[in-house]
């Protein structure tokens, strides 16, 4: 049997890099005031239809959707935001008021055509901030994403755009539809998008369409005063923080819930699937899902896409404990348990030669190899080698346990 197409096991050494990433990213998120949240992998399908949007590819084509044994229409989460908004409302945090900041990580599922950097099960690390309308929070969230990427030395380009709000977006959509009506040669998909969600045409991958849309009305030129002010302030804050960015007027994101700020981090080092993180503001989503109107902003990083870009060399750690004679096993086992109170300790249960023990200790990434041979067994000592410093010594058992 094999794992399903587009799904992967995460084994060591990759799993060590994965955990290292989660640990570093979580620590950075905590510095910005985010707290850990976990929501179920399975949700009602309706949740994603109403948030990510029926016109999106995610909901339209890529959902792992099925009817459960109770007859409920459910699906594996294709992204994290919708479930967290559901949870935020269910636990009445919208009524409580104030600012609530969460970070999360875990698997997401999209039935896409697998290729390099694109999987059907993949992992995201994300943050969601609720209750803060200030554009400083947008900047803060962008800076956190950048901090995480910079912490691993990941080269990237930041692209930003503003998608407007209910006051200015409908007017923009109308002018875009007018423009599209007068254009010939746009692709079938865009003709459909024109009727369902016209701004989606802007990130069409068809070269011919992109040529045509060069002359299309631009989102940032059609913003209301408030959105314009916020977008300008965001740029100013980023500049003052020394963050380089590009304004991409075609950046519309693949999910329907965004308002105002939208952003993406792309990498030039990972091939066609170059988006390593994406996010933005979604001030209407809490209300759309039945909660009290609450502004919100967040992002998610695609973990698989950046693991390739991260260098991670694990430090040698803890003890390897072995014996050269059967009689010493019990004593070695006691030592192992004692060492485990404070550090990593791995024991080999079969008596082996010193050379063979050293090889195993090295393979298991241990810092010290402690071996009990005949001599050591007789006089109550242990032979210990520091595999990093290449130093060895024989020490009384008592001293070894206290070290
Ligand atoms: P998204 O842009 O759909 O946004 O996904 C975020 C990141 O997940 C992408 O930039 C990419 O790195 C990764 N990703 C997406 N699909 C795949 C795939 N099939 N295989 C591998 N990696 C993938 C969201 O999901 C929003 N929930 C982000 C957000 C949070 N917005 C506000 N808050």
Short mmCIF file of C-alpha atoms and ligand atoms in Angstrom, two decimals, residues 58 79-81 104 110 112 117-119 122 124 127-128 253 255 257-258 264 275-280 282 298-302 305, ligand 1:
data_model
loop_
_atom_site.label_atom_id
_atom_site.label_comp_id
_atom_site.label_asym_id
_atom_site.label_seq_id
_atom_site.Cartn_x
_atom_site.Cartn_y
_atom_site.Cartn_z
CA UNK A 58 -10.72 25.84 -3.72
CA UNK A 79 -7.33 26.22 4.80
CA UNK A 80 -7.29 27.35 8.43
CA UNK A 81 -8.97 30.76 8.58
CA UNK A 104 -1.91 27.54 14.38
CA UNK A 110 -6.92 20.51 -1.50
CA UNK A 112 -5.26 19.83 -6.77
CA UNK A 117 5.52 22.37 -4.35
CA UNK A 118 1.84 21.51 -4.76
CA UNK A 119 0.32 18.72 -2.70
CA UNK A 122 0.12 20.11 2.86
CA UNK A 124 0.42 25.61 6.94
CA UNK A 127 -1.89 33.54 12.38
CA UNK A 128 -5.27 35.29 12.72
CA UNK A 253 -5.79 36.07 -3.72
CA UNK A 255 -10.09 33.14 -1.47
CA UNK A 257 -13.10 36.76 2.07
CA UNK A 258 -10.47 39.48 1.74
CA UNK A 264 1.88 37.45 -0.72
CA UNK A 275 3.93 31.59 -3.24
CA UNK A 276 5.41 30.80 0.16
CA UNK A 277 2.93 32.76 2.26
CA UNK A 278 -0.25 34.72 1.72
CA UNK A 279 -2.76 36.65 3.71
CA UNK A 280 -4.66 39.84 4.24
CA UNK A 282 -10.98 40.07 6.15
CA UNK A 298 -3.91 37.10 9.13
CA UNK A 299 -1.65 34.99 6.93
CA UNK A 300 -0.54 31.43 6.34
CA UNK A 301 2.85 30.10 5.33
CA UNK A 302 3.07 26.94 3.20
CA UNK A 305 7.38 25.11 0.12
P1 LIG B 1 -3.42 30.52 0.63
O1 LIG B 1 -2.70 31.55 -0.19
O2 LIG B 1 -4.47 29.74 -0.06
O3 LIG B 1 -4.02 31.28 1.86
O4 LIG B 1 -2.37 29.50 1.24
C1 LIG B 1 -1.25 29.97 1.98
C2 LIG B 1 0.00 29.22 1.55
O5 LIG B 1 -0.20 27.81 1.62
C3 LIG B 1 0.40 29.45 0.10
O6 LIG B 1 1.12 30.66 -0.03
C4 LIG B 1 1.27 28.24 -0.18
O7 LIG B 1 2.58 28.47 0.30
C5 LIG B 1 0.62 27.17 0.66
N1 LIG B 1 -0.19 26.27 -0.20
C6 LIG B 1 -1.42 26.50 -0.70
N2 LIG B 1 -1.85 25.44 -1.43
C7 LIG B 1 -0.85 24.51 -1.39
C8 LIG B 1 -0.68 23.18 -1.93
N3 LIG B 1 -1.63 22.61 -2.65
N4 LIG B 1 0.49 22.54 -1.69
C9 LIG B 1 1.46 23.13 -0.94
N5 LIG B 1 1.34 24.35 -0.39
C10 LIG B 1 0.22 25.04 -0.61
C11 LIG B 1 -4.76 30.70 2.86
O8 LIG B 1 -4.88 29.51 3.00
C12 LIG B 1 -5.35 31.71 3.83
N6 LIG B 1 -6.12 30.96 4.83
C13 LIG B 1 -4.27 32.55 4.45
C14 LIG B 1 -4.83 33.55 5.44
C15 LIG B 1 -4.83 33.47 6.78
N7 LIG B 1 -5.42 34.69 5.12
C16 LIG B 1 -5.80 35.31 6.23
N8 LIG B 1 -5.46 34.56 7.23
#
